[in-house]
mmCIF file of N, CA and C in Angstrom:
data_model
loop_
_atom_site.group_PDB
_atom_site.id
_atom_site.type_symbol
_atom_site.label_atom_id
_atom_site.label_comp_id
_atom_site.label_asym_id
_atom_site.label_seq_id
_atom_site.Cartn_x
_atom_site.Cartn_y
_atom_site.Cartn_z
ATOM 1 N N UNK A 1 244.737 -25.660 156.411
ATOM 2 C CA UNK A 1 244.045 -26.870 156.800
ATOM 3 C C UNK A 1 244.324 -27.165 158.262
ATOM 4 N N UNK A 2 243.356 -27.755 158.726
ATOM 5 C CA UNK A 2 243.554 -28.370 160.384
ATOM 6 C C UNK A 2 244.056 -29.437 160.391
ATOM 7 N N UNK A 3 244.579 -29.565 161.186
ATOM 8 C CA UNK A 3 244.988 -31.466 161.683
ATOM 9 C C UNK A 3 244.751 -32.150 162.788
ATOM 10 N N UNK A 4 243.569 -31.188 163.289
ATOM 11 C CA UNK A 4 243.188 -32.316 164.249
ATOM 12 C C UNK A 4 241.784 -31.794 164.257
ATOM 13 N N UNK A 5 241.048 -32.478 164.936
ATOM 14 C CA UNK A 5 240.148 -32.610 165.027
ATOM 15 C C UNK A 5 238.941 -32.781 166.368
ATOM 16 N N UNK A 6 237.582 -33.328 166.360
ATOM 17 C CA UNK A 6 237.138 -33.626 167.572
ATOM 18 C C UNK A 6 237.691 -35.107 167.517
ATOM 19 N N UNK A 7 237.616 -35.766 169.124
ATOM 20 C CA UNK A 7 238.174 -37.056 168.931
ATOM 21 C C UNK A 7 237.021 -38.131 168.787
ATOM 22 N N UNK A 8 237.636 -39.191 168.482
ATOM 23 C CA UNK A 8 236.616 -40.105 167.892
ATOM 24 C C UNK A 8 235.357 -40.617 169.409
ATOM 25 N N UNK A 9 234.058 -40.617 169.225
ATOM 26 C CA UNK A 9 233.207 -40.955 170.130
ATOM 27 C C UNK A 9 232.838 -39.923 170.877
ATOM 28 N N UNK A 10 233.180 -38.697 170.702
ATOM 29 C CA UNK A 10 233.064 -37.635 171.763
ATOM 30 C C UNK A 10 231.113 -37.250 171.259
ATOM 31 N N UNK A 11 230.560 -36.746 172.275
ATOM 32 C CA UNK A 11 229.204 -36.651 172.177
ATOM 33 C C UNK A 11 229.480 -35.413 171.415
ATOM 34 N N UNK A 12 230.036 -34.233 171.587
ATOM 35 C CA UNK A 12 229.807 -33.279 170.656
ATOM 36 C C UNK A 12 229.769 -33.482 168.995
ATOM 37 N N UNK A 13 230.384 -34.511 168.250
ATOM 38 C CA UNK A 13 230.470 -34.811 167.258
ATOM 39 C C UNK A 13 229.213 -34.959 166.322
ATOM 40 N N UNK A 14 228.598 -35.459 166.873
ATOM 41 C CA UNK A 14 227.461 -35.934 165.511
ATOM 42 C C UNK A 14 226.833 -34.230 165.524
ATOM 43 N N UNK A 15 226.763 -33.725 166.609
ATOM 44 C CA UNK A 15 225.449 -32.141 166.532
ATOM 45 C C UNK A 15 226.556 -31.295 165.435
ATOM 46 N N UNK A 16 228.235 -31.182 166.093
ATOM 47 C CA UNK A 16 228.750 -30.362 164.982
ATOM 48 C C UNK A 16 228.991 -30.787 163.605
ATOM 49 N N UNK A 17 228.629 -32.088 163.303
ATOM 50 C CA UNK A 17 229.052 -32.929 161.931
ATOM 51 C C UNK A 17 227.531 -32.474 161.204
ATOM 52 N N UNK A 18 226.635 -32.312 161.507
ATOM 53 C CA UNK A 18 225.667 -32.791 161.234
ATOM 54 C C UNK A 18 225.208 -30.621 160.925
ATOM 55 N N UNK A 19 225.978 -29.804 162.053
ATOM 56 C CA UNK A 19 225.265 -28.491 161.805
ATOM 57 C C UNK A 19 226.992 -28.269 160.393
ATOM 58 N N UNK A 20 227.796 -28.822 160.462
ATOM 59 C CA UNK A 20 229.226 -28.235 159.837
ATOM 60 C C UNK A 20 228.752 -28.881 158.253
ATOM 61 N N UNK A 21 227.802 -30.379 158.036
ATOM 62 C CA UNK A 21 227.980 -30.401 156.564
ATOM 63 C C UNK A 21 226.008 -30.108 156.270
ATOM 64 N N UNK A 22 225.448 -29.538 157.050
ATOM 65 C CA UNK A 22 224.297 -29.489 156.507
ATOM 66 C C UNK A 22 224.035 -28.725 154.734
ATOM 67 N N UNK A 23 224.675 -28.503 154.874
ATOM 68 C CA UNK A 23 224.575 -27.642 153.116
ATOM 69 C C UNK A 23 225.307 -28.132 152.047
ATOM 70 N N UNK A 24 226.186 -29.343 152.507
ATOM 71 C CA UNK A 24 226.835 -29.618 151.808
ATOM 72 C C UNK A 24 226.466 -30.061 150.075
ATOM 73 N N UNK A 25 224.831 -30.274 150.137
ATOM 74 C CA UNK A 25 224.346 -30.684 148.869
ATOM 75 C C UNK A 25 223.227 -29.563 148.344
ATOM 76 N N UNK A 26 224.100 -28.251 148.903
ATOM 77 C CA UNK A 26 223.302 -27.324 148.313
ATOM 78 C C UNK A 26 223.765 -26.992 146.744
ATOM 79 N N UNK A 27 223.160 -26.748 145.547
ATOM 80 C CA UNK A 27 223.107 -26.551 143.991
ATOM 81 C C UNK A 27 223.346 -28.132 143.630
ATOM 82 N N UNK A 28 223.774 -29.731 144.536
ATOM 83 C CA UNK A 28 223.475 -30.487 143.580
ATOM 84 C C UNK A 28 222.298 -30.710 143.319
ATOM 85 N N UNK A 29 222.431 -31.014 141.702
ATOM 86 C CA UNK A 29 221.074 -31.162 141.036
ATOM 87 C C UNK A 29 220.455 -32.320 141.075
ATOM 88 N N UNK A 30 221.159 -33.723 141.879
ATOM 89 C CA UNK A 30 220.414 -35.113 141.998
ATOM 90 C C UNK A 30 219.633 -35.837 141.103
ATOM 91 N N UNK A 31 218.632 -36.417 141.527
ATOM 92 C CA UNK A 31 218.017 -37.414 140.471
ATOM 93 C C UNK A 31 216.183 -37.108 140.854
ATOM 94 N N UNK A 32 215.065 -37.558 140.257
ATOM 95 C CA UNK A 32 214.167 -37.563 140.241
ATOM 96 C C UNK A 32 213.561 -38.799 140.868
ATOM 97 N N UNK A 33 212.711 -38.751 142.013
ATOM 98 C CA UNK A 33 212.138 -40.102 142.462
ATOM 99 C C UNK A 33 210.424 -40.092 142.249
ATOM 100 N N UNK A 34 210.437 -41.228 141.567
ATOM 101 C CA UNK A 34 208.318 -40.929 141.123
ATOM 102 C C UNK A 34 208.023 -41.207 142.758
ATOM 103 N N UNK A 35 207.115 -40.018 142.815
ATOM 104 C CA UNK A 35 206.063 -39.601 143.707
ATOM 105 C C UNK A 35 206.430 -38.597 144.702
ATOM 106 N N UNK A 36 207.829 -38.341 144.716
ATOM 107 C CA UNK A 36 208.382 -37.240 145.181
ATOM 108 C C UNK A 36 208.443 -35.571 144.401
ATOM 109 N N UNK A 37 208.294 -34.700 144.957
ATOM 110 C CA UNK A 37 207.632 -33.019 144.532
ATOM 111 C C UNK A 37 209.322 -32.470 144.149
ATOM 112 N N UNK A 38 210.640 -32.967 144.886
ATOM 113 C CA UNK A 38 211.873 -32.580 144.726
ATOM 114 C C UNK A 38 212.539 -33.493 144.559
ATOM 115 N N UNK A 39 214.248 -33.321 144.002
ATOM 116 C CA UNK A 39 215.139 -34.196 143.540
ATOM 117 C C UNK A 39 215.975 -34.398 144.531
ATOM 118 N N UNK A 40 216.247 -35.834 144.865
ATOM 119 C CA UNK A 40 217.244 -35.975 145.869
ATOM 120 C C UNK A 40 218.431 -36.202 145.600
ATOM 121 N N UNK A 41 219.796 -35.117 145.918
ATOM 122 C CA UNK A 41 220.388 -34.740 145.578
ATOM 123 C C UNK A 41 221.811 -35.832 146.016
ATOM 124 N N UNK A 42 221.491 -36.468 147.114
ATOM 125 C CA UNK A 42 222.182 -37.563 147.814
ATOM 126 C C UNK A 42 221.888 -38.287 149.294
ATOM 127 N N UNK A 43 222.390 -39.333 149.408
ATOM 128 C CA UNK A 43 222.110 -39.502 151.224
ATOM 129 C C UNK A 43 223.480 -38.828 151.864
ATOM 130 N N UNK A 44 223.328 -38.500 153.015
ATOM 131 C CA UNK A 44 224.336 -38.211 153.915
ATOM 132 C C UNK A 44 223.772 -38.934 155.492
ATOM 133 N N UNK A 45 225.016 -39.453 155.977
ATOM 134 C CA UNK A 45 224.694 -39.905 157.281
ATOM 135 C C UNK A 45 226.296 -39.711 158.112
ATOM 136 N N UNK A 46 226.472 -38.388 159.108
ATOM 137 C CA UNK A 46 227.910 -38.406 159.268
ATOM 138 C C UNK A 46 228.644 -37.754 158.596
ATOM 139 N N UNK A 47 229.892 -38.398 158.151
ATOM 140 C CA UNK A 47 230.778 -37.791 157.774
ATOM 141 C C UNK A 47 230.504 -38.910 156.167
ATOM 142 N N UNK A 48 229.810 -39.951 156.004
ATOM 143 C CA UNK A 48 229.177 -40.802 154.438
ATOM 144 C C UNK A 48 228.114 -39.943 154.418
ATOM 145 N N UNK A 49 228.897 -39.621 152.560
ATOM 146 C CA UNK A 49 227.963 -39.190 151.624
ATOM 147 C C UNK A 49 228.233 -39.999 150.522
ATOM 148 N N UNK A 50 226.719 -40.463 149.938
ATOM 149 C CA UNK A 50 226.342 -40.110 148.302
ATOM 150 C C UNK A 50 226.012 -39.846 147.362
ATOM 151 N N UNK A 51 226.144 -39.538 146.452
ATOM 152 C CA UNK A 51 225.680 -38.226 145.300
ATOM 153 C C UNK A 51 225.288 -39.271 144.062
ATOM 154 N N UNK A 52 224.004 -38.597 143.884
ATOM 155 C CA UNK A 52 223.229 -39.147 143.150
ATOM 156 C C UNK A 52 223.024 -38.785 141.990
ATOM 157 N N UNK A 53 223.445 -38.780 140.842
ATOM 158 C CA UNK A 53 223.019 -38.124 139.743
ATOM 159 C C UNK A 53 222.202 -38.767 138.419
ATOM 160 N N UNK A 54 221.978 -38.619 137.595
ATOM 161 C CA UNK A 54 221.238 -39.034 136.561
ATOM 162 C C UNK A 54 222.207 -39.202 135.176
ATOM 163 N N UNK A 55 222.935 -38.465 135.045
ATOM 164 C CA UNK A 55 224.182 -39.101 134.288
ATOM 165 C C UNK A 55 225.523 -37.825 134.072
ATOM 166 N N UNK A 56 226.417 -38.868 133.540
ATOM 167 C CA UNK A 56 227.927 -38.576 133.871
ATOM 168 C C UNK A 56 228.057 -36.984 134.410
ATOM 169 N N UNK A 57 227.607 -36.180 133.214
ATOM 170 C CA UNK A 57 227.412 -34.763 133.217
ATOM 171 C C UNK A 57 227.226 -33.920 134.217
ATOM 172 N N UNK A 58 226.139 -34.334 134.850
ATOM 173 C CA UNK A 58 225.110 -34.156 136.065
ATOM 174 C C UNK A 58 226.161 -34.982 137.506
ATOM 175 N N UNK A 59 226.783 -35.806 137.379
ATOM 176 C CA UNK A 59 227.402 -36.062 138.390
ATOM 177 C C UNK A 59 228.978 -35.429 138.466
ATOM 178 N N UNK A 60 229.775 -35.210 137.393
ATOM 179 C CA UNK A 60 230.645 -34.907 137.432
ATOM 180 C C UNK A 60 230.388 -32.810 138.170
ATOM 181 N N UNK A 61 229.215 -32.426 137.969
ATOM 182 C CA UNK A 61 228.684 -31.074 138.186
ATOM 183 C C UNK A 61 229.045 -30.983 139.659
ATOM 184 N N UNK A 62 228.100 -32.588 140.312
ATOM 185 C CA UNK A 62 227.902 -32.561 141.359
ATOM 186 C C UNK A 62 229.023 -32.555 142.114
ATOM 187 N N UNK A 63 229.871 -33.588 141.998
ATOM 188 C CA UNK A 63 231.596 -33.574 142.450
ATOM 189 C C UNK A 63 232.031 -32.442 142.449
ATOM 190 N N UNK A 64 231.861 -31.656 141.194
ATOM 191 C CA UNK A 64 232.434 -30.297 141.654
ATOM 192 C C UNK A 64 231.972 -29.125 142.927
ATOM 193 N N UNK A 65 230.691 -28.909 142.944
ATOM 194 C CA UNK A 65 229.991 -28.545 143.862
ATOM 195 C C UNK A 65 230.892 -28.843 145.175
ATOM 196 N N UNK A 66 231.125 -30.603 145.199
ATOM 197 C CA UNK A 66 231.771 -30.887 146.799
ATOM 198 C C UNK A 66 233.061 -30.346 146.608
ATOM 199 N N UNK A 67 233.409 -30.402 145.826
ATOM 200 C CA UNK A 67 234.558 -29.606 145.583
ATOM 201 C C UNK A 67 234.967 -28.417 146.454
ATOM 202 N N UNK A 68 234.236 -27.269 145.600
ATOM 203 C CA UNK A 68 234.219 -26.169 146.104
ATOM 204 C C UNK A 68 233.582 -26.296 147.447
ATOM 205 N N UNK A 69 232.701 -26.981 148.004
ATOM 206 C CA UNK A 69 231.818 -26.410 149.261
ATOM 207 C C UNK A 69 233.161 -26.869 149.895
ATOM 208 N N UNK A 70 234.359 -28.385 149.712
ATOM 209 C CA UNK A 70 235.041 -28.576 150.760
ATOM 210 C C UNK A 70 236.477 -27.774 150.410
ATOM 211 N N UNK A 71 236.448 -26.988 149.292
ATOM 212 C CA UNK A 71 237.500 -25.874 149.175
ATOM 213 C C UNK A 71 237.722 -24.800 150.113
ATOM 214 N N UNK A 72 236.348 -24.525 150.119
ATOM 215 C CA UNK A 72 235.272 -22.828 151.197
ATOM 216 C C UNK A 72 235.807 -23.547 152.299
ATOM 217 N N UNK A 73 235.483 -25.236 153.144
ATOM 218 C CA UNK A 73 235.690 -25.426 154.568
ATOM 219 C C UNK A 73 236.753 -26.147 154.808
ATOM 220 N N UNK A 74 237.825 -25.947 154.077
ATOM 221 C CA UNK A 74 239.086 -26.312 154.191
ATOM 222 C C UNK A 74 239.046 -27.857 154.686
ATOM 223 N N UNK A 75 238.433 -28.683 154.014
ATOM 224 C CA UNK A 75 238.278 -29.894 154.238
ATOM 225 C C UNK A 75 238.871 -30.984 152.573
ATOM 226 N N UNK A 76 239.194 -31.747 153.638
ATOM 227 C CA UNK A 76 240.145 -32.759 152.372
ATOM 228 C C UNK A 76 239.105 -34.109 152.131
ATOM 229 N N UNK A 77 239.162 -34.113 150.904
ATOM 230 C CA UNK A 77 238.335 -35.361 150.856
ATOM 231 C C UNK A 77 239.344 -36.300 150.045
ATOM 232 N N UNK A 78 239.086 -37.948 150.641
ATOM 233 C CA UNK A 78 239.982 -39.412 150.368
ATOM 234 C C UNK A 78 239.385 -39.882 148.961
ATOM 235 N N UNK A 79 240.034 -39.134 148.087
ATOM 236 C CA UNK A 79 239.476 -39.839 146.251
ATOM 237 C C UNK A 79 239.354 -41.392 146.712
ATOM 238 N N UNK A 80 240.383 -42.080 147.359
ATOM 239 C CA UNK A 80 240.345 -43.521 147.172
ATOM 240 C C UNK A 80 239.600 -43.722 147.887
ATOM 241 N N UNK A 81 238.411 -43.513 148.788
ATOM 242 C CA UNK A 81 237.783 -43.653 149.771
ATOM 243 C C UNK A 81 236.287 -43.737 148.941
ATOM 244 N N UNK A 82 236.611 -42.998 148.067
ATOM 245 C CA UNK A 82 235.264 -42.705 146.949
ATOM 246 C C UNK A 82 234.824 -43.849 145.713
ATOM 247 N N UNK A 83 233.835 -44.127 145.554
ATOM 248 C CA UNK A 83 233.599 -44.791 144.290
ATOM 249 C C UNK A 83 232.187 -44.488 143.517
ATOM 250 N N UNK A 84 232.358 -44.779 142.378
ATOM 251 C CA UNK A 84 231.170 -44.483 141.405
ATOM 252 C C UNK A 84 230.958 -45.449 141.146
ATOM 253 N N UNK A 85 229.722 -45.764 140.837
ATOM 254 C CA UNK A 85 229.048 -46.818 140.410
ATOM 255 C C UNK A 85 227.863 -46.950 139.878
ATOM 256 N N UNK A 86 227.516 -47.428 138.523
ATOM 257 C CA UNK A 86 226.720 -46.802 137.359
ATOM 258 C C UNK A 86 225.538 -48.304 137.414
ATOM 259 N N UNK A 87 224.470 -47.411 138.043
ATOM 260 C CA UNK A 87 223.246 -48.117 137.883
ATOM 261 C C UNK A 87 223.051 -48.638 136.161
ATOM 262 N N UNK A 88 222.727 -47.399 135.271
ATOM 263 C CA UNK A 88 222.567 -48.113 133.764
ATOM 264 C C UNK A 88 223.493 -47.000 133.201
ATOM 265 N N UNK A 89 223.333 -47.601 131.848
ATOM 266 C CA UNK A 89 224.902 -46.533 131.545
ATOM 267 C C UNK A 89 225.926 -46.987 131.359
ATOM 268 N N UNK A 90 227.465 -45.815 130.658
ATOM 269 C CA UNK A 90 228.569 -46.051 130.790
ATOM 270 C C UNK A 90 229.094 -44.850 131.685
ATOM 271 N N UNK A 91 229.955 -45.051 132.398
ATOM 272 C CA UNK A 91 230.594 -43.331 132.499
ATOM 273 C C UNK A 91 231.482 -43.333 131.006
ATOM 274 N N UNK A 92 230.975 -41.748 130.722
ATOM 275 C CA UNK A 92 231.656 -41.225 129.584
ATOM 276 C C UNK A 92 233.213 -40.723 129.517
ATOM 277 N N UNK A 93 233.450 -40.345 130.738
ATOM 278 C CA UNK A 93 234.656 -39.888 131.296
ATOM 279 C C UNK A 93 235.488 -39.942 132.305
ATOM 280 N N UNK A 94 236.830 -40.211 132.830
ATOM 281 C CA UNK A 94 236.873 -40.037 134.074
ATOM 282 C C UNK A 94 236.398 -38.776 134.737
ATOM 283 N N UNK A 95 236.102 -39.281 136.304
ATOM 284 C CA UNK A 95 235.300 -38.403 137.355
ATOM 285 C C UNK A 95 236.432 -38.032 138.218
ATOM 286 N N UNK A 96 236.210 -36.471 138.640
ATOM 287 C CA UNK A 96 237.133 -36.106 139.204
ATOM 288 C C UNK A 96 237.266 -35.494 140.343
ATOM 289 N N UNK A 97 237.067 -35.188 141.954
ATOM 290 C CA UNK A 97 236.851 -34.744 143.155
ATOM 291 C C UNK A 97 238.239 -34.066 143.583
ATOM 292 N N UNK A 98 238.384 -32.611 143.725
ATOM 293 C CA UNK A 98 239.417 -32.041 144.712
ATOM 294 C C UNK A 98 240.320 -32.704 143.445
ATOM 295 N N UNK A 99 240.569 -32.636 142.348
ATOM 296 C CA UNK A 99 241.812 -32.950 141.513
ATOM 297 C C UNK A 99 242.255 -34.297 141.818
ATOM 298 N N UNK A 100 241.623 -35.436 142.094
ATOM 299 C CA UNK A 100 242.274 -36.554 142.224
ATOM 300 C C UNK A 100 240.691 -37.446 141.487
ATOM 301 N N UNK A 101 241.201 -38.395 141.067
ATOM 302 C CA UNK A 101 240.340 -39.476 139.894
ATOM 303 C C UNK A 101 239.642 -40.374 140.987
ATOM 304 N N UNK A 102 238.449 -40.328 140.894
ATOM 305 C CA UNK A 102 237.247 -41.186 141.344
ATOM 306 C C UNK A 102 237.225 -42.275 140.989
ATOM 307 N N UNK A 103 238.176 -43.899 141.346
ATOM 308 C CA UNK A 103 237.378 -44.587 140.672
ATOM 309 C C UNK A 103 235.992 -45.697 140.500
ATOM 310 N N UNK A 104 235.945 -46.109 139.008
ATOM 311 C CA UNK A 104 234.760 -46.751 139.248
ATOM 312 C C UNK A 104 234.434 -48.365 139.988
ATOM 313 N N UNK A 105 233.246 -48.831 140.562
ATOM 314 C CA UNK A 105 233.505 -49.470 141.218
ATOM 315 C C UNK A 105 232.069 -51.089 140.405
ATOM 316 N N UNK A 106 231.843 -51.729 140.830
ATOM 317 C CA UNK A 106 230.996 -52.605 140.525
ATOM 318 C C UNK A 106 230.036 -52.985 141.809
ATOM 319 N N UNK A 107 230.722 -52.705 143.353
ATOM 320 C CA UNK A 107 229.945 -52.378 144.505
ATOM 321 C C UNK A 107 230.272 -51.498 145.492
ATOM 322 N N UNK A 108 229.373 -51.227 146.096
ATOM 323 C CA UNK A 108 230.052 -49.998 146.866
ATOM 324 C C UNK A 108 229.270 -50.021 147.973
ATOM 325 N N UNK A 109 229.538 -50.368 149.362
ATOM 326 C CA UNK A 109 229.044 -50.652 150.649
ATOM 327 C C UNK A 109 228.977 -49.552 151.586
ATOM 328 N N UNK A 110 227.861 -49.043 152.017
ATOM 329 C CA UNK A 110 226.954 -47.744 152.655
ATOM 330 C C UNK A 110 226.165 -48.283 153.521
ATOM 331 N N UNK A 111 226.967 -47.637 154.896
ATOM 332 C CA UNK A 111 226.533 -47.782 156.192
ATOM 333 C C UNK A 111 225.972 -49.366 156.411
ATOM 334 N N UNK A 112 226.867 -50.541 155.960
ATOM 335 C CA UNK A 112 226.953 -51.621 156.100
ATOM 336 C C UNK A 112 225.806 -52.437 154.845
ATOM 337 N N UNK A 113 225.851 -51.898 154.060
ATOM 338 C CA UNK A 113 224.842 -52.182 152.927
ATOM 339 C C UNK A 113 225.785 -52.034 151.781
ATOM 340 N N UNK A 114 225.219 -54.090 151.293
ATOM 341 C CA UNK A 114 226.359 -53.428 150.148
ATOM 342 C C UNK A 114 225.238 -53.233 148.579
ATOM 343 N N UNK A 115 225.659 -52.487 148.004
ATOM 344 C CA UNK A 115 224.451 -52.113 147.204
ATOM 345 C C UNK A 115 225.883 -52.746 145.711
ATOM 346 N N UNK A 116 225.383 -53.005 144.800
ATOM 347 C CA UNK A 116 225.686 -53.571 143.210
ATOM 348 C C UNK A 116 224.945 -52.643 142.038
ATOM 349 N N UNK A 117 225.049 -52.679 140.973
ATOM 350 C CA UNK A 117 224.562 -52.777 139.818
ATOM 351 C C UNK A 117 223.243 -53.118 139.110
ATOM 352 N N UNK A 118 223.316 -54.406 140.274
ATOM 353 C CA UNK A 118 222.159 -55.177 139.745
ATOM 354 C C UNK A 118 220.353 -55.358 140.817
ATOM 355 N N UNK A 119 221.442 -54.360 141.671
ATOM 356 C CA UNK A 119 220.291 -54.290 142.961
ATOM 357 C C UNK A 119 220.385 -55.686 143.923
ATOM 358 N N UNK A 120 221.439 -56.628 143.824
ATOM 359 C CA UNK A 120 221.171 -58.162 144.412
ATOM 360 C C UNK A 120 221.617 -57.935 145.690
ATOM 361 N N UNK A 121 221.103 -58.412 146.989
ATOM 362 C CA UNK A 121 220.992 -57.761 147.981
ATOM 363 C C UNK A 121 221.965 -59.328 148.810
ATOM 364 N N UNK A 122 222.344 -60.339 147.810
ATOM 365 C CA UNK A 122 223.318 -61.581 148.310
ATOM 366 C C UNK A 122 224.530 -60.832 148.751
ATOM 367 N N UNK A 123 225.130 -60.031 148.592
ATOM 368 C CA UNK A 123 226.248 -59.845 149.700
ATOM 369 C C UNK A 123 225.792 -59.267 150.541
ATOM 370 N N UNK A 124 224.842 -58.507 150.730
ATOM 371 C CA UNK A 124 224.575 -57.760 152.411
ATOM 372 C C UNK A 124 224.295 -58.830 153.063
ATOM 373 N N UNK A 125 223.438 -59.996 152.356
ATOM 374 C CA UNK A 125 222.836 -61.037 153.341
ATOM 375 C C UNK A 125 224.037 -61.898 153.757
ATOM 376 N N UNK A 126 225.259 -62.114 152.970
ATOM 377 C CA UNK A 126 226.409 -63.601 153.250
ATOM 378 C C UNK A 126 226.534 -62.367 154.006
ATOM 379 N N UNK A 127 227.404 -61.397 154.481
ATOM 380 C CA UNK A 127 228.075 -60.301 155.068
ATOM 381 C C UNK A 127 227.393 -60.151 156.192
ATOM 382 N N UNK A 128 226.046 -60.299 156.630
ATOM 383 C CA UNK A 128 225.826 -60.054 157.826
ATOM 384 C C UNK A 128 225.494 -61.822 158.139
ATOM 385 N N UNK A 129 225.203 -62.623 157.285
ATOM 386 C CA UNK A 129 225.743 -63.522 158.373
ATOM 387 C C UNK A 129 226.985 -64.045 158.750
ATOM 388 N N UNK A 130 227.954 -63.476 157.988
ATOM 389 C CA UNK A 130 229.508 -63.801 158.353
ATOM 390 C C UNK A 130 229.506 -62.993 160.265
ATOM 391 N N UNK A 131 229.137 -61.729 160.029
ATOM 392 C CA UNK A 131 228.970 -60.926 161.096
ATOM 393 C C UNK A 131 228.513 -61.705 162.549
ATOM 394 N N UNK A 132 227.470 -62.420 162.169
ATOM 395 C CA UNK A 132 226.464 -63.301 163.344
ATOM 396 C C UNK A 132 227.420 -64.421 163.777
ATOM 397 N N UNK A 133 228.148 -65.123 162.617
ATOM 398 C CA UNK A 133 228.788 -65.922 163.256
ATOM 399 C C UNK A 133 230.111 -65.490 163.862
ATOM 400 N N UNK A 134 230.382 -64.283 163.371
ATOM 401 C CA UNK A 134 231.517 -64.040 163.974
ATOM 402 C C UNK A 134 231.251 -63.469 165.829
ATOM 403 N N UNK A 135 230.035 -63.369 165.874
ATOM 404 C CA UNK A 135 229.488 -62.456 166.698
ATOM 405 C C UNK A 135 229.177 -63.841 168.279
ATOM 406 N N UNK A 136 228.831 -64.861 167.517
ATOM 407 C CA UNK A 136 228.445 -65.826 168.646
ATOM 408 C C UNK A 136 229.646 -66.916 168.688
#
């Protein structure tokens, strides 16, 4: 494993982040969107990803996948950094990434969006106006 890295803000970063995880969601199998021809397998923006699956089975597949792709590039991924969070459904099992337990969450905030359960979009809105006032 490495321990260091590019440093934070450097312009080379986003072209090698962006050519270093392009495959990273190659064999996940993702979810189905009506009116779309393919399954989208997750968003990535950076060094945030999320993996989309259709249920437990299908996502726990997918975790593995990152698994191995960040086994192959000697890259460590932060279990506690991670959360699941079940649109409808139960998870059936614990979820598991790089041998450490995924856990589950009730929200989970992406690229300043906090997304829920229920789709209610009231904490992105209090959260960015906490932001505004903190801002003026």
């Amino acid at each position: 494993m490495y321990d260091s890295g590019l440093r934070q803000g450097c312009p080379a970063s986003q072209i090698l982040i962006d050519f270093y995880t392009k495959d990273i969601f190659k064999g996940v199998r993702g979810v189905r969107v009506p009116g779309l021809t393919s399954r989208i397998p997750g968003l990535l923006f950076a060094d945030d990803a999320v993996l989309l699956a259709e249920s437990s089975a299908d996502l726990q597949d997918a975790l593995n996948t990152i698994t191995e792709w960040s086994d192959t590039w000697e890259m460590a991924v932060n279990a506690s950094k991670c959360g699941i969070m079940t649109i409808s459904g139960e998870l059936t099992t614990d979820m598991t990434l790089q041998g450490q337990k995924v856990n589950s969450t009730d929200q989970y905030t992406y690229l300043g969006y906090i997304m829920n359960s229920k789709w209610d979009v009231t904490g992105t809105i209090k959260n960015n106006k906490n932001k505004v006032r903190k801002a003026v």
